[in-house]
Coordinates of N, CA, C and O in Angstrom, one line a residue:
X1 N 65.0 125.4 72.4 CA 66.1 124.6 72.8 C 65.5 123.2 73.3 O 64.6 123.2 74.1
X2 N 66.1 122.2 72.7 CA 65.5 120.9 73.1 C 66.4 120.2 74.1 O 67.4 120.8 74.6
X3 N 66.0 119.0 74.5 CA 66.7 118.3 75.6 C 68.2 118.0 75.3 O 69.1 118.0 76.1
X4 N 68.5 117.7 74.0 CA 69.9 117.4 73.6 C 70.8 118.6 73.8 O 71.9 118.5 74.2
X5 N 70.3 119.8 73.4 CA 71.1 121.0 73.6 C 71.4 121.3 75.0 O 72.5 121.6 75.4
X6 N 70.4 121.1 75.9 CA 70.5 121.4 77.3 C 71.5 120.4 77.9 O 72.4 120.8 78.7
X7 N 71.3 119.1 77.6 CA 72.2 118.1 78.2 C 73.6 118.3 77.6 O 74.6 118.1 78.4
X8 N 73.7 118.6 76.4 CA 75.1 118.8 75.8 C 75.8 120.0 76.5 O 77.0 119.9 76.8
X9 N 75.1 121.1 76.7 CA 75.7 122.2 77.4 C 76.1 121.8 78.8 O 77.2 122.3 79.2
X10 N 75.3 121.0 79.5 CA 75.7 120.6 80.8 C 77.0 119.7 80.8 O 77.9 119.9 81.6
X11 N 77.0 118.8 79.8 CA 78.2 117.9 79.7 C 79.5 118.7 79.4 O 80.5 118.5 79.9
X12 N 79.3 119.7 78.5 CA 80.4 120.6 78.2 C 81.0 121.3 79.5 O 82.2 121.4 79.7
X13 N 80.1 121.8 80.3 CA 80.5 122.5 81.5 C 81.1 121.6 82.5 O 82.2 121.9 83.0
X14 N 80.6 120.4 82.7 CA 81.1 119.5 83.6 C 82.5 119.0 83.1 O 83.5 118.9 83.9
X15 N 82.6 118.7 81.8 CA 83.8 118.3 81.2 C 84.9 119.4 81.3 O 86.1 119.0 81.6
X16 N 84.6 120.6 81.1 CA 85.5 121.7 81.3 C 86.1 121.8 82.7 O 87.3 122.0 82.9
X17 N 85.2 121.6 83.7 CA 85.6 121.7 85.1 C 86.5 120.5 85.4 O 87.6 120.7 86.0
X18 N 86.1 119.4 84.9 CA 86.9 118.2 85.2 C 88.3 118.3 84.5 O 89.3 117.9 85.1
X19 N 88.3 118.8 83.3 CA 89.6 118.9 82.6 C 90.5 119.9 83.4 O 91.7 119.6 83.6
X20 N 90.0 121.0 83.8 CA 90.8 122.0 84.5 C 91.2 121.5 85.9 O 92.4 121.7 86.3
X21 N 90.4 120.7 86.5 CA 90.8 120.1 87.8 C 91.9 119.1 87.6 O 92.9 119.0 88.4
X22 N 91.8 118.3 86.5 CA 92.9 117.4 86.2 C 94.2 118.1 85.9 O 95.2 117.6 86.4
X23 N 94.1 119.2 85.2 CA 95.3 119.9 84.9 C 95.9 120.5 86.2 O 97.1 120.4 86.4
X24 N 95.1 121.1 87.1 CA 95.5 121.7 88.3 C 96.2 120.7 89.2 O 97.2 121.1 89.9
X25 N 95.7 119.5 89.3 CA 96.2 118.5 90.2 C 97.2 117.5 89.5 O 97.7 116.6 90.2
X26 N 97.5 117.8 88.3 CA 98.4 116.9 87.6 C 97.9 115.5 87.3 O 98.7 114.6 87.2
X27 N 96.6 115.3 87.2 CA 96.0 114.0 87.1 C 95.6 113.9 85.6 O 94.5 114.4 85.2
X28 N 96.4 113.2 84.8 CA 96.1 113.1 83.4 C 94.9 112.4 83.1 O 94.2 112.7 82.1
X29 N 94.5 111.4 83.9 CA 93.3 110.6 83.6 C 92.1 111.5 83.8 O 91.2 111.5 82.9
X30 N 92.0 112.2 84.8 CA 90.9 113.1 85.0 C 90.8 114.2 83.9 O 89.7 114.5 83.4
X31 N 92.0 114.7 83.5 CA 92.0 115.7 82.5 C 91.5 115.1 81.2 O 90.7 115.8 80.5
X32 N 91.9 113.9 80.8 CA 91.4 113.3 79.6 C 89.9 112.9 79.7 O 89.2 113.1 78.7
X33 N 89.5 112.5 80.8 CA 88.0 112.2 81.0 C 87.2 113.5 80.8 O 86.2 113.5 80.2
X34 N 87.8 114.6 81.3 CA 87.1 115.9 81.1 C 87.0 116.4 79.7 O 86.0 116.8 79.2
X35 N 88.1 116.2 79.0 CA 88.2 116.5 77.5 C 87.2 115.7 76.8 O 86.5 116.2 75.9
X36 N 87.1 114.4 77.1 CA 86.1 113.5 76.4 C 84.7 113.9 76.7 O 83.9 113.9 75.8
X37 N 84.4 114.2 78.0 CA 83.0 114.7 78.3 C 82.7 116.0 77.6 O 81.6 116.2 77.2
X38 N 83.7 116.9 77.5 CA 83.5 118.2 76.9 C 83.1 117.9 75.4 O 82.2 118.5 74.8
X39 N 83.9 117.1 74.8 CA 83.7 116.7 73.3 C 82.3 116.1 73.1 O 81.6 116.4 72.2
X40 N 82.0 115.2 74.0 CA 80.6 114.5 74.0 C 79.5 115.6 74.1 O 78.5 115.5 73.4
X41 N 79.7 116.5 75.0 CA 78.7 117.6 75.1 C 78.6 118.4 73.9 O 77.5 118.8 73.5
X42 N 79.7 118.7 73.2 CA 79.7 119.5 72.0 C 78.9 118.8 70.9 O 78.1 119.4 70.2
X43 N 79.2 117.5 70.8 CA 78.5 116.7 69.7 C 77.0 116.7 70.0 O 76.2 116.9 69.1
X44 N 76.7 116.4 71.3 CA 75.2 116.3 71.6 C 74.5 117.7 71.4 O 73.4 117.7 70.9
X45 N 75.2 118.8 71.7 CA 74.7 120.1 71.5 C 74.5 120.3 70.0 O 73.5 120.9 69.6
X46 N 75.4 119.9 69.2 CA 75.3 120.1 67.7 C 74.1 119.3 67.2 O 73.4 119.7 66.3
X47 N 73.9 118.1 67.7 CA 72.8 117.2 67.3 C 71.5 117.9 67.7 O 70.5 118.0 66.9
X48 N 71.4 118.5 68.8 CA 70.2 119.2 69.3 C 70.0 120.4 68.4 O 68.8 120.8 68.1
X49 N 71.1 121.1 68.0 CA 70.9 122.3 67.1 C 70.4 121.9 65.7 O 69.5 122.6 65.2
X50 N 70.8 120.7 65.2 CA 70.3 120.2 64.0 C 68.8 119.9 64.1 O 68.0 120.2 63.2
X51 N 68.5 119.2 65.2 CA 67.1 118.9 65.4 C 66.2 120.2 65.5 O 65.1 120.2 64.9
X52 N 66.7 121.2 66.2 CA 66.0 122.4 66.2 C 65.8 123.0 64.8 O 64.7 123.6 64.5
X53 N 66.8 123.0 64.0 CA 66.7 123.5 62.7 C 65.7 122.8 61.8 O 64.9 123.4 61.1
X54 N 65.7 121.5 62.0 CA 64.7 120.7 61.2 C 63.3 121.0 61.7 O 62.4 121.2 60.9
X55 N 63.1 121.1 63.0 CA 61.8 121.5 63.6 C 61.3 122.8 63.1 O 60.2 123.0 62.7
X56 N 62.3 123.8 63.1 CA 61.9 125.1 62.6 C 61.5 125.1 61.1 O 60.6 125.8 60.7
X57 N 62.3 124.4 60.3 CA 62.0 124.3 58.9 C 60.7 123.7 58.6 O 60.0 124.0 57.7
X58 N 60.4 122.7 59.5 CA 59.1 122.0 59.3 C 57.9 122.9 59.6 O 56.8 122.8 59.0
X59 N 58.1 123.8 60.6 CA 57.0 124.7 61.0 C 56.9 125.9 60.0 O 55.8 126.4 59.8
X60 N 58.0 126.3 59.4 CA 58.0 127.4 58.5 C 58.8 127.1 57.2 O 60.0 127.3 57.2
X61 N 58.1 126.5 56.2 CA 58.8 126.1 55.0 C 59.6 127.2 54.3 O 60.6 126.9 53.7
X62 N 59.3 128.4 54.5 CA 60.0 129.5 53.8 C 61.4 129.6 54.4 O 62.4 129.9 53.6
X63 N 61.6 129.3 55.6 CA 63.0 129.3 56.2 C 63.8 128.1 55.8 O 65.0 128.1 55.9
X64 N 63.1 127.1 55.5 CA 63.8 125.8 55.2 C 64.3 125.7 53.8 O 64.9 124.7 53.4
X65 N 64.0 126.7 52.9 CA 64.4 126.6 51.5 C 65.9 126.9 51.4 O 66.5 127.7 52.1
X66 N 66.5 126.3 50.4 CA 68.0 126.5 50.1 C 68.1 127.6 49.2 O 68.0 128.0 48.3

């Protein structure tokens, strides 16, 4: 797991909490900020996953074949 995956997972968690808090208190702005942070985290996590796959393929060419 690289730094992008870890940071992405953290952003997803914070975004989810913020989104739920916004819903609970009827604060649409906070809810939307939470959704945005959650999406940002998902994208960053996906980028990290792609980087991990490239690193793994570079270390073991057999796994990297199509």
